[in-house]
Amino acid sequence: KNKIRIPTMEWSLCYVLYCHQCMYLLLPLGFLWGVGSSAYQTEGAWDKDGKGPSIWDAFTHKKGKVFMNETADSSCEGYYKVKDDIQLLKELKVNHYLLSISWPRIMPTGIKKEQVNEKGIKFYNDTINSLLENKIIPIVTLYHWDLPQVLQEKYGGWQNISMISYFNDYANLCFEKFGDRVKYWITFNNPWAVAEEGYETGEHAPGLKLSGIGAYKAAHHIIKTHAKVWHSYNKTWRSKQQGMVGISLTSAWGEPVDLTSQKDIEAAERYVQFYLGWFANPIYSGDYPEVMKNYVGRKSAQQGLGMSRLPTFSVQEKSYIKGTSDFLGLSHFTTRYIIQKNYSALKGPSYHTDRDLVELVDPKWPDPGSKWLYSVPWGFRRLLNFIKTQYGNPLIYVTENGVSEKLQCIQLCDEWRIEYLKGYINELLKAINDGVNVKGYTVWSLLDKFEWNKGYSERFGLYHVDFKKGNKPRYPKASVHYYKMIISANGFPNPREVKSWHQKAIETCSITNQLLAADPLTTHMEMVTEIVVPTVFTLCILISAILLMFLLRKHN
Ligand code: BGC
């Protein structure tokens, strides 16, 4: 319902100019190309080899929380298919693979002094070693949403300040066990979703609906935890291991609907500050964005509260948190148009109404898969430039960028993903040309996998996974061939070549599609040759033998 039509002339004009200046560029040498995945979404083996349950295991095992009540109990069976998946990475020729460690797989209750699961440690050790043997750099996320369930039950999860020390113990164990080989660490992936969807709307695990309060509190503890872990690494491990520790933040870009309206311009900025700035501002500047403090503070007062629902950092905390990121991981998928709208504080506390804005989309934007994911490449460049100016041009690795589809049948010719990647990578190139310090890019994601409360209904993979088959076979979509060409050329060399990649990718996927379509026929023929023919043959011999015996008897 929030769709509007936007006059596009201005954008097409810009686009022509930008295109003219910047399209078909190569990236600086040493730029890292990769793909990503996360533990809970792909590993399966949810209760195998000593793993403890996570909040996502508990959440998905309750009815009515996830689309079709699906779970990631077995998912892509990634736990058993590390070698196969590394072959896919080799096929793609990526420089890096972004993966996450499941906290409850290596600490079943989340508490180090209670138990460390050696089998879990071995699993990640083997994975990291295999990646390195294949010359693929592991970029490792410590927290991609799978909090040990015990910590949720005992302490209320991220609502509780004690998470800081439990998580710090876990992080230190990871640095100790894997830090000799892992040089890129990400403390948290998308803490915005952890806070907002886990503790505000309850759409994600642990499913708490603490509107207007829970998300701010969870985020506060996560930011402090991140800072603590960065300091631990800095003090104890950095000199020996020479790695980097960052955080991966997610943000859409917010564009004012009316560029001549000061109110819309401010609302759009507020949108990004409440999204990215909520986490990035404390880390780069020592405190929450001014605008967040003002808006949440004012609404809290109007609601008769004695203090703001947005917690505050002490002076010591501010200086402890400021500067705690060696790089910024950026996860970006889409853009929104924004207009200003006042919400009465009397409606009750809520992160969403605290912002006083409305999000809109242009119905012309392509949206092949997830309802929220419209392809708007130019927003990527604007967001990257915003980061450059707001946070002092930090080192950036793009940790997630990609698009989904909803098709459930095997359809490997994903032209919409090729178009999305072409558009977004091209805007990334322009941003680098603008001086934004991006050194790596990660397509989200390697495989189709469990998409949280959407179950398996949305597919983000470069590889299609057939979830109906027990061994979860993977098949390359056309985008595999396309992305592989971008990687080997280190960007876009010239229009003719880029067009030929597209054609080649579509040819290849059509052939694989045909082979797979013939699959049931092949299976049928195999059944005929392997079961029916030998059975008929044996029966014939038996009948002939019986007949022969019968004739011989008669003859005697
Ligand atoms: C999450 C991923 C998820 C993607 C698409 C990202 O913010 O980190 O785990 O697959 O959104 O829903």
GROMACS .gro file of C-alpha atoms in nm, residues 38 271 366 404 433 443 478:
model
    7
   38SER     CA    1   2.587  -1.823   0.802
  271TYR     CA    2   1.588   0.707   0.858
  366PRO     CA    3   1.224  -0.449  -0.978
  404SER     CA    4   1.630  -1.339  -0.374
  433ASN     CA    5   3.594   0.627  -0.781
  443VAL     CA    6   2.764  -1.161  -0.261
  478ALA     CA    7   2.344  -1.843  -1.430
   0.00000   0.00000   0.00000
